[in-house]
PDB file of C-alpha atoms in Angstrom:
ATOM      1  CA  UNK T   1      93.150  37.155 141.486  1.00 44.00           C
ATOM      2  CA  UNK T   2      94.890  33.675 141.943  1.00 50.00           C
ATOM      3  CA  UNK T   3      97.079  34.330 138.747  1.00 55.00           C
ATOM      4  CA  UNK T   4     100.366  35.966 138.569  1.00 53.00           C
ATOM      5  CA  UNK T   5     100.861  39.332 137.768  1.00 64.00           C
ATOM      6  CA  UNK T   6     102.721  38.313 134.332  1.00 62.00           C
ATOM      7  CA  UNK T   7      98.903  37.695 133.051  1.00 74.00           C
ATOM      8  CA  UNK T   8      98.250  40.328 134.195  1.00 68.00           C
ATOM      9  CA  UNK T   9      98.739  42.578 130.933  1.00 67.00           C
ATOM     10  CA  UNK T  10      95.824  40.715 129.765  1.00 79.00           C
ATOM     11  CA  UNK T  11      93.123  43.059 130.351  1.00 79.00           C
ATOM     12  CA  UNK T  12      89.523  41.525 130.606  1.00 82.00           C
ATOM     13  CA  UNK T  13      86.948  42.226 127.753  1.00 84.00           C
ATOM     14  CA  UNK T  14      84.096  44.060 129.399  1.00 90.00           C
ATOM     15  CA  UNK T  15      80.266  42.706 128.766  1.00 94.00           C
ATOM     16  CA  UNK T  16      76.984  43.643 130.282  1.00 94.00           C
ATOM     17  CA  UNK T  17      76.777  42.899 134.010  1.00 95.00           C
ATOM     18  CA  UNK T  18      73.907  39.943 132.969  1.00 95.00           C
ATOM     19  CA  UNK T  19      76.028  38.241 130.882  1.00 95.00           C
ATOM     20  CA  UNK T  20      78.886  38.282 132.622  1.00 95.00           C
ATOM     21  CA  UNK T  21      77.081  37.095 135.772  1.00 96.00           C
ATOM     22  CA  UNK T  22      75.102  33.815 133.698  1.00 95.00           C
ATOM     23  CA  UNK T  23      78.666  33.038 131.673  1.00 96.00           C
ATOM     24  CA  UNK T  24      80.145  32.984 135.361  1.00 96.00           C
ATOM     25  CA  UNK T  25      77.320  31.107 136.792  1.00 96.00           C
ATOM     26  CA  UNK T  26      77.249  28.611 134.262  1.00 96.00           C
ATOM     27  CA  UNK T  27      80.805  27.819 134.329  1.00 95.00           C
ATOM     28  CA  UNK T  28      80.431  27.315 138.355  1.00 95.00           C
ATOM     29  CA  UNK T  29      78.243  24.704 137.778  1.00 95.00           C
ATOM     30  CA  UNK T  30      79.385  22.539 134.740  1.00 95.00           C
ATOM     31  CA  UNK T  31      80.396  19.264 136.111  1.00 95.00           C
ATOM     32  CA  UNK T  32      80.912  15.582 134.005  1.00 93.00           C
ATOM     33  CA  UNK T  33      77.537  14.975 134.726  1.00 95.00           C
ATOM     34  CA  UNK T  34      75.857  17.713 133.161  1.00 96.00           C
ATOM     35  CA  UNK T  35      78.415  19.140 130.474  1.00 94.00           C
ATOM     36  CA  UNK T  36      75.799  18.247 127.714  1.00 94.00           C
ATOM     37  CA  UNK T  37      73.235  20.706 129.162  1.00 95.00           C
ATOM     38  CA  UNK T  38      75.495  23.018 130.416  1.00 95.00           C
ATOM     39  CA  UNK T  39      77.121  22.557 126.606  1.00 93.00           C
ATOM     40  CA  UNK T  40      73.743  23.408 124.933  1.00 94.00           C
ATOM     41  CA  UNK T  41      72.601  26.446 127.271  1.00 95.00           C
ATOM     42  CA  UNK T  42      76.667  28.005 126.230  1.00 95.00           C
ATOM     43  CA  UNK T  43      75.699  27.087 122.703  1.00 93.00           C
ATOM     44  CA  UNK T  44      72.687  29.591 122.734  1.00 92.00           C
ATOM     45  CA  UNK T  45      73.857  32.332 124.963  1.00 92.00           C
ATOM     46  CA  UNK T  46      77.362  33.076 123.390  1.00 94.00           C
ATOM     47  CA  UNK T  47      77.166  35.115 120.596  1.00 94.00           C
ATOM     48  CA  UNK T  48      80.073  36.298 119.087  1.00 95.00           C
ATOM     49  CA  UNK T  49      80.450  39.939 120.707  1.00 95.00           C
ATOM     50  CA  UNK T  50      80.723  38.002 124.388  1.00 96.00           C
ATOM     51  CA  UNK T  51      83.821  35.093 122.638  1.00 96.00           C
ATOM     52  CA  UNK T  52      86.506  37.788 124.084  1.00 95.00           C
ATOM     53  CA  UNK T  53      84.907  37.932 127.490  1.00 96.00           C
ATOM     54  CA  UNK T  54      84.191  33.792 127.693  1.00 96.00           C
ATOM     55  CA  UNK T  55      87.898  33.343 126.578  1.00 96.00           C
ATOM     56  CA  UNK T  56      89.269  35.825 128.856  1.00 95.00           C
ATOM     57  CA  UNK T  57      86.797  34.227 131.711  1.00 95.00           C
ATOM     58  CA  UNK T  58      87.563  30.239 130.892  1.00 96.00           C
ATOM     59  CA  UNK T  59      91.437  30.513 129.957  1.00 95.00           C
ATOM     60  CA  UNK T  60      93.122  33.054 132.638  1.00 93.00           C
ATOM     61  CA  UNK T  61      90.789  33.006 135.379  1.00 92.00           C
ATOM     62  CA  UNK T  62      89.922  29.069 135.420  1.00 95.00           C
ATOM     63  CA  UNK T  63      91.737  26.886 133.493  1.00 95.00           C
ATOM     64  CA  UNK T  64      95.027  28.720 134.617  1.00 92.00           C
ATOM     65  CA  UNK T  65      94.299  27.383 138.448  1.00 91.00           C
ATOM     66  CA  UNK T  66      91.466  24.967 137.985  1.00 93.00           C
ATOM     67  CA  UNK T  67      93.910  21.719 136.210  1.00 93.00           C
ATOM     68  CA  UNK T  68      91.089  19.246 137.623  1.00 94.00           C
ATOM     69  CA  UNK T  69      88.235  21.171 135.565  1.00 95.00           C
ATOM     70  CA  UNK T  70      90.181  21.072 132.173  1.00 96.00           C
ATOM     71  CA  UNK T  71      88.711  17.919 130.655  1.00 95.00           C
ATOM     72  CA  UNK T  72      84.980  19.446 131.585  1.00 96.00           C
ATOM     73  CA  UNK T  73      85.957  22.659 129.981  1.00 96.00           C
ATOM     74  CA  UNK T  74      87.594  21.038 127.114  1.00 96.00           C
ATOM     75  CA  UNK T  75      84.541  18.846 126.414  1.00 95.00           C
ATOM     76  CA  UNK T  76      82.244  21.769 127.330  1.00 95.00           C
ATOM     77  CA  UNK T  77      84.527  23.649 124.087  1.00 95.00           C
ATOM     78  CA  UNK T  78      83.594  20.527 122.190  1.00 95.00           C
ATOM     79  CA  UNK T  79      80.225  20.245 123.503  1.00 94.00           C
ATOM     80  CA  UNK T  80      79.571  24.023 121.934  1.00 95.00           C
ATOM     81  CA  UNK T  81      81.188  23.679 118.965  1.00 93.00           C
ATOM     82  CA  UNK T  82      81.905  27.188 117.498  1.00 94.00           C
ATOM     83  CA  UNK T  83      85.016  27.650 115.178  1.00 94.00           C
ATOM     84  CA  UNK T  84      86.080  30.785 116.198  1.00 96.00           C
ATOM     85  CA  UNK T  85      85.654  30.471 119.895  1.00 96.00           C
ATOM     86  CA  UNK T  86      87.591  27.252 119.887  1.00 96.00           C
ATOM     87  CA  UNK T  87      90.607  29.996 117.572  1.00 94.00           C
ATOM     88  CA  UNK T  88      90.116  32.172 120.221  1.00 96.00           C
ATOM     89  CA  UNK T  89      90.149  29.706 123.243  1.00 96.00           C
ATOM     90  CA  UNK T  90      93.854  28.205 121.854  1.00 95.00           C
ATOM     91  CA  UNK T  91      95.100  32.029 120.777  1.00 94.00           C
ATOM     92  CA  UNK T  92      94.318  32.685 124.818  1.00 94.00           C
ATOM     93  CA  UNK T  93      96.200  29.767 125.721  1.00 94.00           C
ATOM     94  CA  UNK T  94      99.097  30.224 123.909  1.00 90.00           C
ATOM     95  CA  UNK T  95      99.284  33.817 124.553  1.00 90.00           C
ATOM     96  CA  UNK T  96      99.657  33.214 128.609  1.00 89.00           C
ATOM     97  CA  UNK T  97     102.206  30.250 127.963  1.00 87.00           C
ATOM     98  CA  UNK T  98     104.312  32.927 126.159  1.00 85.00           C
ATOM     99  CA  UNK T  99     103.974  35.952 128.844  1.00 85.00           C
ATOM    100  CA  UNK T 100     104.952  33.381 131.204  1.00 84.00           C
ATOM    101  CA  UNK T 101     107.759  32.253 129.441  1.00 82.00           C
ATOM    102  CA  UNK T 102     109.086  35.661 128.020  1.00 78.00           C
ATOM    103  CA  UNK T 103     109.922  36.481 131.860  1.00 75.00           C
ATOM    104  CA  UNK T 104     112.929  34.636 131.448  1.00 64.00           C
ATOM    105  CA  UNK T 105     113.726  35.248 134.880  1.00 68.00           C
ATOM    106  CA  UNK T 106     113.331  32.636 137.600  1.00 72.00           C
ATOM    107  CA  UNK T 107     109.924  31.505 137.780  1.00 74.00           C
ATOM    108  CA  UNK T 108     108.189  31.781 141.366  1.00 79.00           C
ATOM    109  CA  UNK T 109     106.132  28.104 142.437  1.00 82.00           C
ATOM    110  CA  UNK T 110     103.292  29.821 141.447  1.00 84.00           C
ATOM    111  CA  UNK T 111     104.523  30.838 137.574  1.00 84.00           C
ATOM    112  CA  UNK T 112     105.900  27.480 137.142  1.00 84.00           C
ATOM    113  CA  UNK T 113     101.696  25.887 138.123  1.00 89.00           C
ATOM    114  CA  UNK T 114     100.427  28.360 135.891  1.00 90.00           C
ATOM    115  CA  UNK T 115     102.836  27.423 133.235  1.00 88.00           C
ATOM    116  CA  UNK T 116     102.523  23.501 133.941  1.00 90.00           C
ATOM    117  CA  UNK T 117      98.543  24.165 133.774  1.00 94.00           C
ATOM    118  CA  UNK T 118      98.592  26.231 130.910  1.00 92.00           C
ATOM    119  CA  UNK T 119     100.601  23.213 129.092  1.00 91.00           C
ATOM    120  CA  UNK T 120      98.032  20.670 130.346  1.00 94.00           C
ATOM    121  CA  UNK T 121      95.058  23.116 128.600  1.00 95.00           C
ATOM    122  CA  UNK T 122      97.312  23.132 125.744  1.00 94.00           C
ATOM    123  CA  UNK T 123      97.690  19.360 125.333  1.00 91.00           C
ATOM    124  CA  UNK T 124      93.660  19.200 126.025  1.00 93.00           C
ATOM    125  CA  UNK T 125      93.403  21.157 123.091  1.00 94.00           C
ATOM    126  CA  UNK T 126      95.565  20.008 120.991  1.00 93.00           C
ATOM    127  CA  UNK T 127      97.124  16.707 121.555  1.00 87.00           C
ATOM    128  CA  UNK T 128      94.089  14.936 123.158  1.00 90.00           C
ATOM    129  CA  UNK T 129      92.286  15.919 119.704  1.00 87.00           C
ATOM    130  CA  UNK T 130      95.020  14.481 117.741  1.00 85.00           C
ATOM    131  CA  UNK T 131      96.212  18.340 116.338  1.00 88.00           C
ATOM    132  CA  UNK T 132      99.188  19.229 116.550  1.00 75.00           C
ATOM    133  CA  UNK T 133     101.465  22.246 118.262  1.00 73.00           C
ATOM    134  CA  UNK T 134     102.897  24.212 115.708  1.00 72.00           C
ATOM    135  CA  UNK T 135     106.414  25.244 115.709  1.00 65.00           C
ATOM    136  CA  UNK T 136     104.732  29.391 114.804  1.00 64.00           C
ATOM    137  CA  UNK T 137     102.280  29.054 117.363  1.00 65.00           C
ATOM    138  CA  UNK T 138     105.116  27.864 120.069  1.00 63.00           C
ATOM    139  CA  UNK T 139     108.731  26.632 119.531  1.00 57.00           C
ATOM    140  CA  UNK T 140     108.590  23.733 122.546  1.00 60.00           C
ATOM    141  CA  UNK T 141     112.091  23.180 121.812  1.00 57.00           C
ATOM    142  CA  UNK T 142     113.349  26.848 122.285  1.00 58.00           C
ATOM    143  CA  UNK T 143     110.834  27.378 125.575  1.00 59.00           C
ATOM    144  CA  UNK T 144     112.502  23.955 127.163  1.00 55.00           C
ATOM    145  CA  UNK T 145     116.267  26.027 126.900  1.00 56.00           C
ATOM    146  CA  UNK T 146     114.889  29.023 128.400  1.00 58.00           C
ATOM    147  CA  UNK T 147     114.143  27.180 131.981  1.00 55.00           C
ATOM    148  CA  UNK T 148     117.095  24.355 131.523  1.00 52.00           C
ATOM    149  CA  UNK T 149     117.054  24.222 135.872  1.00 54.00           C
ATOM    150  CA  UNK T 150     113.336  23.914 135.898  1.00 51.00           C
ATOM    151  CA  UNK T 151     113.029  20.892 133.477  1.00 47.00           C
ATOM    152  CA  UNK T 152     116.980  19.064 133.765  1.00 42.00           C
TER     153      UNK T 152
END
């Protein structure tokens, strides 16, 4: 795994081999050009007993090292349109920002990318949709002071 081993308390949902293999495949081949289809096929496939595993799937293994792909994903998100996978996509997200951040130790090159992606995924989801970051979900302000060498 690209990631760092702070994600890795985040243990991976386990699915049938099938799924796992057509969520994985799928995801491989979503580009701008076909995030529509791609979209639709998602939309029928994922039912709510495979959200964990997609989440788990999209947020730490791709979006975390995969910056260039976050618009597809977040439009593939869109493009799908369930509630609670979208709840579960963001609760993902934040939850690797703050494992990252509760290190409060020097960050290695490759904690600080993870971190910088993760914030790019976050703005994706939150900003660039006009929704905002909640102080509850993650106090920006308090995170900044934690690295004060990394950002000043």
């Amino acid at each position: 795994n690209k990631n760092s081993n702070l994600l890795g308390s985040i243990k991976c949902p386990q699915i049938d081999e099938k799924t796992q293999d057509r969520i994985i495949f799928l995801l491989n081949n979503t580009t701008d050009k076909n995030i529509a289809e791609k979209g639709d096929i998602f939309k029928q496939i994922l039912e709510p007993k495979y959200y964990d595993y997609f989440t788990y799937y999209l947020v730490i293994s791709r979006v975390s090292v995969e910056k260039n792909n976050h618009l597809i994903y977040s439009e593939m998100l869109d493009r799908i349109g369930h509630r609670e996978l979208d709840v579960n996509v963001l609760k993902m997200t934040y939850r690797g920002i703050h494992l990252i951040i509760a290190a409060q130790n020097e960050l290695s090159t490759n904690e600080r990318t993870l971190l910088r992606n993760f914030g790019i995924w976050l703005g994706c989801l939150t900003l660039r949709k006009n929704k905002p970051i909640l102080r509850k979900q993650l106090d920006l302000k308090a995170s900044l002071s934690c690295f004060p060498s990394f950002f000043f």
